[in-house]
Coordinates of C-alpha atoms in Angstrom, one line a residue:
M1 CA 111.4 113.3 101.0
P2 CA 109.3 114.7 103.9
L3 CA 108.5 112.0 106.5
N4 CA 106.2 111.8 109.5
N5 CA 107.5 110.8 112.9
D6 CA 106.7 107.1 112.2
G7 CA 108.8 107.2 109.0
T8 CA 105.9 107.2 106.5
V9 CA 105.7 109.8 103.7
D10 CA 104.1 113.1 104.9
L11 CA 101.8 113.5 101.8
D12 CA 100.6 117.0 102.8
E13 CA 104.2 118.3 103.2
L14 CA 105.2 116.6 100.0
D15 CA 102.5 118.4 98.1
R16 CA 103.7 121.7 99.7
S17 CA 107.4 121.2 99.2
R18 CA 107.8 119.2 96.0
P19 CA 111.5 120.1 95.5
S20 CA 112.4 118.3 98.7
A21 CA 111.4 115.0 97.1
T22 CA 114.7 114.5 95.3
V23 CA 116.7 111.4 94.7
R24 CA 120.4 110.9 93.7
R25 CA 121.4 107.7 92.1
F26 CA 125.1 106.7 92.4
W27 CA 126.6 103.5 91.1
P28 CA 130.2 102.5 90.9
N29 CA 131.7 103.3 87.5
E30 CA 128.7 105.4 86.4
R31 CA 128.1 109.1 86.7
D32 CA 125.7 110.3 89.4
I33 CA 122.3 111.4 88.3
S34 CA 119.6 113.4 90.2
G35 CA 115.9 113.3 89.8
Y36 CA 112.6 113.4 91.7
V37 CA 110.2 111.1 93.5
I38 CA 107.0 111.3 91.5
R39 CA 103.5 109.8 91.7
T40 CA 102.5 107.6 88.8
E41 CA 99.4 105.7 87.8
N42 CA 101.1 102.6 89.3
G43 CA 102.2 104.3 92.6
W44 CA 105.5 106.0 92.9
A45 CA 108.8 106.2 91.0
F46 CA 112.2 107.7 91.0
S47 CA 112.3 109.7 87.7
Y48 CA 115.5 111.3 86.3
R49 CA 114.2 112.9 83.1
V50 CA 110.9 113.7 81.4
G51 CA 109.0 110.6 80.3
D52 CA 108.7 107.2 82.0
D53 CA 111.4 105.3 80.1
D54 CA 113.9 105.7 83.0
D55 CA 111.4 105.6 85.9
E56 CA 112.3 103.2 88.8
Q57 CA 109.0 102.0 90.4
L58 CA 108.4 102.1 94.1
Y59 CA 105.2 100.5 95.3
H60 CA 103.1 101.4 98.4
L61 CA 105.5 104.2 99.3
E62 CA 102.7 106.1 100.9
T63 CA 102.3 103.3 103.6
H64 CA 105.9 102.0 103.7
R65 CA 108.1 103.1 106.6
I66 CA 111.3 104.7 105.5
V67 CA 113.6 104.3 108.5
E68 CA 117.3 103.6 108.9
G69 CA 118.0 99.9 108.6
E70 CA 114.8 99.1 106.7
Y71 CA 114.6 98.2 103.0
L72 CA 113.0 99.7 99.9
T73 CA 112.5 97.7 96.8
I74 CA 113.1 99.4 93.5
H75 CA 111.7 98.0 90.3
E76 CA 114.1 98.9 87.4
P77 CA 112.9 99.8 83.9
D78 CA 114.5 96.6 82.6
G79 CA 112.3 94.6 84.9
S80 CA 114.9 93.7 87.6
T81 CA 114.0 94.2 91.2
L82 CA 116.6 95.5 93.6
P83 CA 116.4 95.9 97.4
F84 CA 118.1 98.8 99.0
R85 CA 118.8 99.4 102.7
V86 CA 118.1 102.9 104.1
A87 CA 121.5 103.8 105.4
R88 CA 120.8 107.3 106.6
I89 CA 118.0 109.8 107.0
I90 CA 119.0 113.5 106.7
P91 CA 116.4 115.9 108.1
L92 CA 115.0 118.5 105.7
D93 CA 116.4 121.2 107.9
G94 CA 119.9 119.9 107.3
T95 CA 120.6 118.9 110.9
G96 CA 121.8 115.4 111.5

């Protein structure tokens, strides 16, 4: 996900480099799955396949700072809400 220096989503770069907005979900005892960060009518979501049945909603992502140590809240398709701490930011150029 391309970020500005302040940790917010760089919307212009995101539109130019859509493949960089990827997500990998990994849970203990489940296979890893990969998907994309997409815009929805309700904001943003992690989506792993076509359709919205599996989408995990993220609200106000365009204004939320994504920085190490901060939290993102994911709204699961089953209605549960889970906080996740950003553990590491990897630059798009692969350094770091």
